[in-house]
CSV table of C-alpha atoms in Angstrom, one decimal:
chain,number,residue,atom,x,y,z
A,1,MET,CA,0.0,0.1,-0.1
A,2,LEU,CA,2.6,2.4,0.8
A,3,PRO,CA,4.2,2.4,-2.6
A,4,GLY,CA,1.1,2.9,-4.1
A,5,ILE,CA,0.6,5.8,-2.0
A,6,GLY,CA,4.4,7.4,-2.5
A,7,ALA,CA,3.8,7.2,-6.5
A,8,ILE,CA,0.3,9.2,-6.1
A,9,VAL,CA,1.9,11.7,-3.8
A,10,ILE,CA,5.1,12.1,-6.1
A,11,GLY,CA,2.8,12.5,-9.1
A,12,VAL,CA,0.9,15.0,-8.2
A,13,LEU,CA,3.8,17.3,-6.1
A,14,PHE,CA,6.0,16.9,-8.8
A,15,ASN,CA,4.2,18.5,-12.1
A,16,PRO,CA,5.6,21.6,-14.5
A,17,TRP,CA,4.3,24.1,-11.7
A,18,THR,CA,6.6,23.1,-9.3
A,19,ALA,CA,9.4,21.8,-11.7
A,20,ARG,CA,9.9,25.8,-13.0
A,21,LEU,CA,10.9,26.4,-9.4
A,22,THR,CA,14.1,24.3,-9.9
A,23,SER,CA,14.8,25.8,-13.4
A,24,SER,CA,17.4,28.5,-14.0
A,25,ASP,CA,15.0,31.1,-15.1
A,26,GLY,CA,11.9,30.0,-14.1
A,27,GLN,CA,10.5,28.6,-17.5
A,28,LEU,CA,10.3,25.5,-18.6
A,29,GLU,CA,10.2,24.1,-23.0
A,30,THR,CA,6.7,22.9,-23.9
A,31,GLY,CA,7.8,19.6,-24.6
A,32,THR,CA,9.5,19.4,-21.3
A,33,SER,CA,6.3,20.0,-19.4
A,34,LEU,CA,4.4,17.7,-21.3
A,35,MET,CA,6.8,15.0,-20.2
A,36,ILE,CA,6.3,15.8,-17.0
A,37,LEU,CA,3.1,15.9,-17.5
A,38,GLY,CA,3.5,12.7,-18.6
A,39,PHE,CA,5.0,11.0,-15.9
A,40,ASP,CA,2.9,12.5,-13.4
A,41,VAL,CA,-0.1,10.6,-15.0
A,42,PHE,CA,2.1,7.8,-15.0
A,43,MET,CA,3.1,8.1,-11.3
A,44,ILE,CA,-0.5,8.0,-10.6
A,45,PHE,CA,-1.7,5.0,-12.6
A,46,VAL,CA,1.2,2.8,-10.9
A,47,GLY,CA,0.0,4.0,-7.4
A,48,LEU,CA,-3.4,3.2,-8.3
A,49,LEU,CA,-2.2,-0.2,-9.7
A,50,CYS,CA,-0.2,-1.2,-6.7
A,51,LEU,CA,-3.5,-0.2,-4.4
A,52,PHE,CA,-6.1,-1.8,-6.3
A,53,ALA,CA,-4.4,-4.6,-9.2
A,54,THR,CA,-3.5,-7.9,-8.9
A,55,ARG,CA,0.2,-9.0,-8.7
A,56,ALA,CA,0.7,-11.0,-11.9
A,57,LEU,CA,-1.1,-7.8,-13.8
A,58,ILE,CA,1.4,-5.3,-12.1
A,59,THR,CA,4.0,-8.0,-13.0
A,60,GLY,CA,3.2,-7.9,-16.7
A,61,LEU,CA,2.9,-4.4,-16.8
A,62,LEU,CA,6.4,-3.7,-15.6
A,63,VAL,CA,7.8,-5.9,-17.9
A,64,SER,CA,5.8,-4.1,-20.8
A,65,LEU,CA,7.1,-1.0,-19.2
A,66,VAL,CA,10.8,-1.9,-18.9
A,67,ALA,CA,10.8,-3.1,-22.2
A,68,GLY,CA,9.2,0.1,-24.0
A,69,VAL,CA,11.6,2.1,-21.8
A,70,ILE,CA,14.9,0.4,-23.2
A,71,SER,CA,13.4,0.1,-26.7
A,72,ILE,CA,13.1,4.1,-26.5
A,73,VAL,CA,16.4,4.6,-25.3
A,74,VAL,CA,18.3,2.1,-28.0
A,75,ILE,CA,16.0,4.2,-30.6
A,76,ASP,CA,17.5,7.5,-29.4
A,77,LEU,CA,21.0,6.4,-29.2
A,78,LEU,CA,21.2,4.8,-32.7
A,79,ALA,CA,19.1,8.1,-33.6
A,80,ARG,CA,21.9,10.8,-32.5
A,81,PRO,CA,24.5,10.3,-35.4
A,82,LEU,CA,22.2,8.9,-38.1
A,83,LEU,CA,19.5,12.3,-37.9
A,84,ARG,CA,22.0,14.8,-37.1
A,85,SER,CA,22.4,16.0,-40.8
A,86,GLN,CA,18.4,16.0,-40.9
A,87,LEU,CA,17.9,17.5,-37.4
A,88,TYR,CA,20.2,20.0,-37.6
A,89,TYR,CA,21.2,22.6,-40.4
A,90,ARG,CA,24.5,24.3,-39.1
A,91,PRO,CA,27.4,22.8,-37.3
A,92,GLU,CA,26.9,25.4,-34.6
A,93,ASP,CA,23.9,24.0,-33.5
A,94,ILE,CA,25.0,20.4,-33.4
A,95,TYR,CA,28.2,20.7,-31.3
A,96,LYS,CA,27.1,23.7,-28.7
A,97,HIS,CA,26.8,23.1,-25.4
A,98,ARG,CA,27.0,24.5,-21.6
A,99,LEU,CA,30.3,24.8,-19.7
A,100,PRO,CA,28.8,22.2,-16.2
A,101,GLU,CA,31.0,24.0,-13.8
A,102,LEU,CA,30.3,27.9,-15.5
A,103,PRO,CA,27.0,27.1,-16.8
A,104,ALA,CA,26.3,31.1,-17.9
A,105,LEU,CA,28.8,30.1,-20.6
A,106,SER,CA,29.4,27.8,-23.4
A,107,ILE,CA,31.7,25.9,-25.5
A,108,PHE,CA,31.8,23.9,-28.7
A,109,ASP,CA,32.7,20.4,-28.7
A,110,LEU,CA,36.4,19.8,-28.4
A,111,ASN,CA,38.5,18.9,-32.0
A,112,VAL,CA,35.6,18.7,-34.2
A,113,ASN,CA,36.3,18.3,-37.9
A,114,TYR,CA,33.0,18.8,-39.4
A,115,SER,CA,32.0,19.7,-43.5
A,116,GLY,CA,28.7,19.5,-45.0
A,117,ARG,CA,26.0,21.5,-46.5
A,118,THR,CA,24.2,24.5,-44.6
A,119,TRP,CA,21.8,27.0,-45.5
A,120,GLY,CA,20.7,30.1,-43.5
A,121,ASP,CA,19.4,30.7,-39.9
A,122,LEU,CA,16.2,33.1,-41.7
A,123,SER,CA,14.9,30.4,-44.3
A,124,ALA,CA,15.4,28.0,-41.7
A,125,MET,CA,12.3,29.7,-39.8
A,126,THR,CA,10.2,29.7,-43.1
A,127,THR,CA,11.1,26.2,-43.7
A,128,GLN,CA,11.1,27.2,-47.9
A,129,ASP,CA,13.5,25.2,-49.4
A,130,SER,CA,13.6,27.6,-52.4
A,131,LEU,CA,14.4,30.4,-49.9
A,132,ARG,CA,17.5,28.5,-49.3
A,133,ASP,CA,21.0,30.2,-50.0
A,134,MET,CA,23.0,26.7,-50.0
A,135,ARG,CA,27.0,26.3,-49.3
A,136,ASP,CA,29.3,23.9,-48.2
A,137,VAL,CA,31.2,24.8,-45.2
A,138,ASP,CA,34.1,23.3,-43.1
A,139,PHE,CA,33.8,23.6,-39.2
A,140,ARG,CA,36.8,23.1,-37.1
A,141,THR,CA,36.9,23.8,-32.9
A,142,ASP,CA,40.3,23.2,-31.1
A,143,SER,CA,41.5,21.5,-28.0
A,144,TYR,CA,39.5,24.1,-26.0
A,145,GLY,CA,35.9,24.4,-27.6
A,146,PHE,CA,36.7,27.4,-29.8
A,147,ARG,CA,36.7,27.7,-34.1
A,148,ASN,CA,40.2,27.9,-34.5
A,149,ASP,CA,42.5,25.9,-36.4
A,150,ALA,CA,45.6,25.0,-33.8
A,151,SER,CA,47.8,25.3,-37.2
A,152,ASP,CA,47.3,29.4,-38.0
A,153,ILE,CA,48.2,30.0,-34.4
A,154,ASP,CA,51.7,30.7,-33.4
A,155,THR,CA,52.1,29.7,-30.1
A,156,THR,CA,55.7,31.0,-29.8
A,157,ARG,CA,54.6,34.6,-29.8
A,158,PRO,CA,52.2,36.3,-27.9
A,159,LEU,CA,48.6,36.7,-29.5
A,160,ASP,CA,48.5,39.6,-32.1
A,161,LEU,CA,44.6,39.9,-31.8
A,162,ILE,CA,41.6,38.3,-29.7
A,163,ILE,CA,38.2,38.0,-31.3
A,164,LEU,CA,35.3,38.2,-28.6
A,165,GLY,CA,32.3,38.0,-29.9
A,166,ASP,CA,28.7,36.3,-30.9
A,167,SER,CA,27.5,34.1,-33.7
A,168,PHE,CA,29.4,36.9,-36.0
A,169,GLY,CA,32.8,36.5,-34.3
A,170,ALA,CA,32.4,32.9,-34.7
A,171,GLY,CA,31.4,33.1,-38.3
A,172,ALA,CA,28.1,31.4,-38.3
A,173,GLY,CA,27.1,29.9,-41.4
A,174,THR,CA,30.4,30.6,-43.2
A,175,THR,CA,32.9,28.1,-44.3
A,176,GLN,CA,36.0,28.2,-41.9
A,177,GLU,CA,39.0,29.5,-44.5
A,178,ASP,CA,36.7,32.7,-45.1
A,179,VAL,CA,35.7,33.4,-41.3
A,180,TRP,CA,37.3,37.1,-40.5
A,181,GLY,CA,39.6,35.3,-37.7
A,182,VAL,CA,41.5,33.3,-40.5
A,183,VAL,CA,41.4,36.3,-42.9
A,184,PHE,CA,43.2,38.4,-40.2
A,185,HIS,CA,45.7,36.0,-40.2
A,186,ARG,CA,46.4,35.1,-43.8
A,187,ARG,CA,45.7,38.6,-45.0
A,188,TYR,CA,47.5,40.4,-42.3
A,189,GLY,CA,49.8,38.2,-40.5
A,190,LEU,CA,48.2,38.8,-37.4
A,191,ASN,CA,48.3,35.6,-34.6
A,192,THR,CA,44.8,35.2,-34.1
A,193,TYR,CA,42.7,33.6,-31.5
A,194,ASN,CA,39.1,33.6,-31.7
A,195,LEU,CA,37.5,33.4,-28.7
A,196,SER,CA,33.8,34.0,-30.1
A,197,MET,CA,30.6,32.2,-29.2
A,198,PRO,CA,27.2,31.8,-30.6
A,199,GLY,CA,24.3,33.2,-28.1
A,200,PHE,CA,27.0,35.2,-26.2
A,201,GLY,CA,26.2,39.1,-25.3
A,202,PRO,CA,28.8,41.3,-23.8
A,203,TRP,CA,28.1,39.9,-20.1
A,204,ASN,CA,29.1,36.2,-21.3
A,205,GLN,CA,31.9,37.5,-23.3
A,206,LEU,CA,33.9,39.3,-20.4
A,207,LEU,CA,33.4,36.2,-18.3
A,208,SER,CA,34.6,34.0,-21.3
A,209,LEU,CA,37.9,36.2,-21.7
A,210,LYS,CA,38.1,36.5,-18.0
A,211,ARG,CA,37.9,32.4,-17.9
A,212,GLU,CA,40.2,31.9,-20.9
A,213,LEU,CA,43.0,34.6,-20.7
A,214,SER,CA,45.4,32.8,-18.1
A,215,ARG,CA,46.2,30.0,-21.3
A,216,LEU,CA,46.4,32.3,-23.6
A,217,ARG,CA,50.0,33.9,-24.4
A,218,VAL,CA,49.2,37.9,-24.5
A,219,GLY,CA,51.9,40.7,-24.9
A,220,PRO,CA,52.1,43.9,-24.9
A,221,ASN,CA,50.5,44.4,-28.3
A,222,THR,CA,48.2,42.0,-28.3
A,223,VAL,CA,44.6,43.8,-29.1
A,224,VAL,CA,41.0,42.8,-27.7
A,225,LEU,CA,38.7,42.9,-30.7
A,226,TRP,CA,35.5,43.1,-29.2
A,227,ALA,CA,32.9,42.9,-31.4
A,228,ILE,CA,29.3,44.3,-30.7
A,229,PHE,CA,26.4,43.2,-32.5
A,230,GLY,CA,24.1,46.1,-32.9
A,231,GLY,CA,21.0,43.8,-33.6
A,232,ASN,CA,20.8,42.6,-30.0
A,233,ASP,CA,23.7,43.0,-27.7
A,234,ILE,CA,22.2,45.3,-25.8
A,235,ASP,CA,19.2,42.6,-25.2
A,236,GLU,CA,21.5,40.1,-24.1
A,237,PRO,CA,21.0,39.0,-20.8
A,238,CYS,CA,23.3,41.2,-18.8
A,239,PHE,CA,24.3,40.7,-15.0
A,240,ALA,CA,25.8,43.1,-12.5
A,241,ASN,CA,27.6,39.7,-11.2
A,242,LEU,CA,30.7,39.8,-12.9
A,243,ASN,CA,32.3,36.7,-10.6
A,244,PRO,CA,29.5,34.1,-10.4
A,245,ALA,CA,30.4,31.2,-8.2
A,246,PRO,CA,31.6,27.8,-10.0
A,247,ALA,CA,28.9,25.4,-9.8
A,248,GLY,CA,28.7,22.5,-7.7
A,249,PHE,CA,28.4,18.9,-8.8
A,250,TRP,CA,25.3,18.7,-8.8
A,251,GLN,CA,24.7,21.2,-10.6
A,252,ARG,CA,27.4,20.5,-12.9
A,253,LEU,CA,25.5,17.1,-12.8
A,254,ALA,CA,22.3,18.9,-14.3
A,255,VAL,CA,23.9,20.6,-16.8
A,256,ARG,CA,25.3,17.6,-18.3
A,257,THR,CA,22.1,16.1,-18.0
A,258,ARG,CA,20.6,18.8,-19.6
A,259,THR,CA,23.0,19.1,-22.6
A,260,PHE,CA,22.3,15.0,-23.3
A,261,TYR,CA,18.7,15.5,-23.0
A,262,ARG,CA,18.6,18.3,-25.3
A,263,ARG,CA,20.9,16.3,-28.1
A,264,SER,CA,18.0,14.0,-27.7
A,265,PRO,CA,16.5,13.1,-31.6
A,266,ILE,CA,12.9,12.2,-29.7
A,267,LYS,CA,13.0,15.4,-27.9
A,268,ILE,CA,13.8,17.5,-31.0
A,269,ILE,CA,11.3,15.9,-33.0
A,270,THR,CA,8.7,16.5,-30.6
A,271,ASP,CA,9.3,20.0,-29.7
A,272,ARG,CA,9.0,21.2,-33.7
A,273,ALA,CA,6.0,19.5,-34.0
A,274,LEU,CA,4.4,21.2,-30.5
A,275,MET,CA,5.5,24.3,-32.2
A,276,GLY,CA,3.9,23.9,-35.4
A,277,LEU,CA,0.5,23.1,-33.4
A,278,ASN,CA,1.8,26.3,-31.5
A,279,SER,CA,1.7,28.3,-35.1
A,280,GLN,CA,-0.6,31.1,-33.6
A,281,ILE,CA,1.7,32.3,-30.8
A,282,PRO,CA,3.4,35.5,-31.7
A,283,ARG,CA,7.4,35.2,-32.4
A,284,ASP,CA,9.9,36.9,-34.5
A,285,THR,CA,10.3,36.3,-38.4
A,286,ALA,CA,12.0,36.1,-41.3
A,287,ILE,CA,10.7,38.9,-43.7
A,288,VAL,CA,11.0,38.0,-47.3
A,289,SER,CA,12.0,40.5,-49.7
A,290,THR,CA,13.5,40.6,-53.2
A,291,LEU,CA,16.5,42.3,-54.5
A,292,PRO,CA,16.0,44.2,-57.8
A,293,ASP,CA,17.0,41.2,-60.2
A,294,GLY,CA,14.3,39.1,-57.9
A,295,ARG,CA,16.8,36.9,-55.6
A,296,SER,CA,15.4,36.9,-52.3
A,297,PHE,CA,16.3,38.5,-49.4
A,298,LEU,CA,15.4,38.1,-46.0
A,299,PHE,CA,15.3,39.9,-42.7
A,300,TYR,CA,15.0,39.6,-39.2
A,301,SER,CA,12.0,40.9,-37.9
A,302,GLN,CA,13.5,41.3,-34.1
A,303,TYR,CA,16.4,42.7,-35.9
A,304,LEU,CA,14.4,45.2,-38.0
A,305,ARG,CA,12.4,46.3,-34.5
A,306,HIS,CA,15.5,47.2,-32.9
A,307,GLU,CA,16.4,49.1,-35.7
A,308,LEU,CA,14.0,51.8,-35.4
A,309,ARG,CA,14.4,52.3,-32.0
A,310,THR,CA,15.7,55.9,-30.6
A,311,LEU,CA,19.0,56.9,-28.9
A,312,ASP,CA,16.2,58.1,-26.2
A,313,ASP,CA,14.8,54.6,-26.2
A,314,LEU,CA,18.4,52.6,-25.7
A,315,HIS,CA,19.7,55.3,-22.8
A,316,ARG,CA,16.2,54.1,-20.9
A,317,HIS,CA,17.1,50.5,-21.8
A,318,PRO,CA,16.6,48.0,-18.3
A,319,ASN,CA,20.3,46.8,-19.2
A,320,LEU,CA,22.6,49.6,-19.4
A,321,PRO,CA,23.4,50.2,-15.9
A,322,SER,CA,24.8,46.1,-15.5
A,323,LEU,CA,26.2,47.3,-19.4
A,324,ARG,CA,28.4,50.1,-17.8
A,325,LEU,CA,29.4,47.7,-15.2
A,326,VAL,CA,30.9,44.9,-17.8
A,327,PHE,CA,32.7,47.4,-19.3
A,328,ALA,CA,34.3,49.0,-16.7
A,329,GLU,CA,35.1,45.5,-15.4
A,330,MET,CA,36.8,44.7,-18.8
A,331,ALA,CA,38.7,47.8,-18.9
A,332,ARG,CA,40.1,46.4,-15.3
A,333,VAL,CA,40.9,43.2,-16.4
A,334,ALA,CA,42.5,44.6,-19.8
A,335,SER,CA,44.4,46.8,-17.9
A,336,ASP,CA,45.6,44.0,-15.5
A,337,ALA,CA,46.7,42.1,-18.3
A,338,GLY,CA,48.1,44.9,-20.7
A,339,LEU,CA,45.7,44.5,-23.0
A,340,THR,CA,44.3,46.9,-26.0
A,341,VAL,CA,40.5,46.6,-26.3
A,342,VAL,CA,39.3,47.9,-29.4
A,343,VAL,CA,35.4,48.3,-29.8
A,344,ALA,CA,33.6,47.0,-32.8
A,345,HIS,CA,30.2,47.7,-33.7
A,346,LEU,CA,28.2,45.0,-36.2
A,347,PRO,CA,25.3,46.6,-38.1
A,348,THR,CA,22.3,44.7,-39.2
A,349,ALA,CA,21.5,44.1,-42.8
A,350,TYR,CA,18.6,45.9,-42.7
A,351,ALA,CA,21.3,49.3,-41.7
A,352,ILE,CA,23.5,48.2,-44.6
A,353,TYR,CA,20.3,46.7,-47.1
A,354,GLY,CA,17.2,48.6,-45.6
A,355,TRP,CA,15.9,49.9,-49.3
A,356,ALA,CA,15.8,45.9,-50.3
A,357,LEU,CA,13.3,45.7,-47.3
A,358,ASP,CA,11.4,49.4,-48.2
A,359,GLN,CA,11.8,48.5,-51.5
A,360,ILE,CA,13.1,51.9,-53.0
A,361,GLU,CA,16.2,52.6,-55.1
A,362,PRO,CA,19.2,51.4,-53.4
A,363,TRP,CA,21.6,53.4,-51.4
A,364,THR,CA,19.0,56.1,-51.2
A,365,ASN,CA,17.9,55.2,-47.4
A,366,GLU,CA,21.0,54.6,-45.7
A,367,ARG,CA,22.0,56.2,-42.5
A,368,LEU,CA,25.8,56.2,-41.1
A,369,ARG,CA,25.0,55.6,-37.6
A,370,SER,CA,22.0,54.0,-35.6
A,371,PRO,CA,21.3,54.5,-32.5
A,372,ALA,CA,23.2,51.1,-31.0
A,373,SER,CA,26.5,52.3,-32.2
A,374,LEU,CA,26.3,55.4,-30.5
A,375,ILE,CA,25.3,53.7,-26.9
A,376,PHE,CA,28.3,51.7,-27.2
A,377,GLU,CA,30.9,54.2,-28.8
A,378,GLU,CA,29.9,56.4,-25.7
A,379,LEU,CA,30.5,53.1,-23.4
A,380,SER,CA,34.1,52.5,-25.0
A,381,ARG,CA,34.9,56.5,-24.2
A,382,GLU,CA,34.0,56.2,-20.5
A,383,ASN,CA,36.3,53.2,-20.0
A,384,GLY,CA,39.3,54.3,-22.7
A,385,PHE,CA,38.5,52.2,-25.6
A,386,ASP,CA,39.2,52.4,-28.9
A,387,PHE,CA,36.1,52.2,-30.8
A,388,ILE,CA,35.6,51.6,-34.9
A,389,ASP,CA,31.8,51.8,-36.4
A,390,LEU,CA,31.8,49.7,-39.0
A,391,GLN,CA,28.9,50.5,-40.8
A,392,PRO,CA,29.8,53.4,-42.8
A,393,GLN,CA,32.4,51.8,-44.1
A,394,LEU,CA,30.3,48.5,-44.5
A,395,LEU,CA,28.3,50.7,-46.4
A,396,GLU,CA,31.0,51.7,-48.8
A,397,GLU,CA,32.1,48.3,-49.1
A,398,ALA,CA,28.7,46.8,-49.8
A,399,GLN,CA,27.8,49.5,-52.3
A,400,THR,CA,30.5,49.1,-54.2
A,401,LEU,CA,30.5,45.3,-54.2
A,402,TYR,CA,26.7,45.2,-55.5
A,403,THR,CA,27.7,47.9,-58.2
A,404,GLN,CA,30.1,45.9,-59.7
A,405,SER,CA,29.0,42.2,-59.4
A,406,ARG,CA,25.9,42.3,-57.7
A,407,GLU,CA,26.9,40.5,-54.8
A,408,LEU,CA,26.3,41.1,-51.3
A,409,LEU,CA,28.2,41.2,-47.5
A,410,TRP,CA,25.7,39.1,-46.2
A,411,TRP,CA,24.1,35.8,-46.8
A,412,ARG,CA,20.4,36.2,-48.8
A,413,ASP,CA,18.9,33.7,-46.2
A,414,ASP,CA,21.2,34.7,-43.0
A,415,THR,CA,21.5,37.4,-40.7
A,416,HIS,CA,25.0,36.9,-41.0
A,417,TRP,CA,27.8,38.0,-43.1
A,418,ASN,CA,28.9,35.2,-46.1
A,419,ASN,CA,32.8,35.2,-47.3
A,420,HIS,CA,32.9,38.7,-48.8
A,421,GLY,CA,31.0,40.1,-45.4
A,422,HIS,CA,33.9,38.8,-43.4
A,423,ALA,CA,36.5,39.9,-46.1
A,424,ALA,CA,35.3,43.4,-45.8
A,425,ALA,CA,35.3,43.5,-42.4
A,426,ALA,CA,38.9,42.4,-41.7
A,427,LYS,CA,39.7,44.7,-44.1
A,428,ILE,CA,38.4,47.9,-42.4
A,429,VAL,CA,39.9,46.4,-38.7
A,430,GLY,CA,42.8,45.0,-40.1
A,431,GLU,CA,44.0,48.8,-41.9
A,432,TRP,CA,42.6,50.3,-38.8
A,433,LEU,CA,45.0,48.5,-36.5
A,434,GLN,CA,47.8,48.7,-39.0
A,435,SER,CA,47.6,52.8,-39.2
A,436,PRO,CA,49.8,54.7,-36.9
A,437,ARG,CA,48.3,55.5,-33.8
A,438,ASP,CA,47.8,59.1,-34.1
A,439,LEU,CA,45.9,58.4,-36.9
A,440,VAL,CA,43.3,55.6,-36.2
A,441,ARG,CA,40.6,57.4,-34.0
A,442,PRO,CA,37.8,56.7,-35.9
A,443,VAL,CA,35.5,59.3,-38.0
A,444,SER,CA,32.4,61.1,-36.3
A,445,TYR,CA,29.8,60.7,-38.2
A,446,ASN,CA,26.6,62.4,-38.5
A,447,SER,CA,24.0,60.2,-37.0
A,448,GLY,CA,20.8,61.1,-39.9
A,449,GLY,CA,18.8,62.2,-36.9
A,450,SER,CA,18.8,58.4,-35.5
A,451,ASP,CA,18.5,60.0,-32.0
């Protein structure tokens, strides 16, 4: 009798509402909530069986249950390598995972060597194959879980450049040989290490640099290129706690378990099916536009919404006080290590190609500065960092390239740069870094009424 009562109590007390209390953000994914509800129903059913069913019936049901669970586990484990290319469309999603000892940070799996076909994050949102800008990508990581080729890094001398950023910095959607970290090394001879990680905001980037800095060989001429993306970096989670405590044993175990669970093909397929059923829920989407020659060009609705904010809006942003603390801590870390920090503002595709979405004459509505760039320039100046706004010069590069060849700096189906974009960004920053120090201060551009 006691086992039956215990099972019913567990089924009633452990539910999606109580489970949310133990999650890091107070939220649960839809698929996880349904799994917990299924577990609750099962436990109550088992409890009732224990109270009222015969021993033979209970034994038979338990044998069937164990066989079913084992079958599901075996199918899930076999499907992981077999369905990888079908379930994921880009390697960044396959190999990224949380750090068990510091869950605020992520790295890629170590020593990855991946080659495959991929397409853009925006066309993936639409699920329309005709909008995909297909390309082949190589994706490699080093023994520390970052997107670097060990052969490109000279460990006998200090680094010239450390790239600190998000998916733009990591080169999401672009093959290894074309990402700007490689271009810095091969075209400009800079000994470069890329610490960028998709999904990172300035707070995560600071923590990552602090964690990795002790193993990197730096010198008095090492520059940290802090690549700030204007589309969402001011909106990414940012906290006043700049030294999170390492996770304990149980938290590390929970992170590893969650990583294993989130890579489950059964979970992924279930989540996508449920997302289709919840299609009426408002969410940011891809906006399909066309270029003058008829090719599709996609924009992200969230970044467009952010571009329309004013400077006053951003000065009232709730993350701004924490961002000031992050920039001040970066200044302290750089000073202690003898590093030079250069903040680079990376614009959205709309800031460069807004005319395509607005369906007007090319290069007739661009503005040279965005409110986000002005905010991050202000934070940079407060802390003595050099600042480069890539937007004005990327506009020039984009116009020249489009006029000559109709090529773009962004993938047409992606929020990220293509190979031309990485080359242009590396050119702007590389030439800036190699200029005499008394000539490298950025030019003041008219904000175009953005505030």
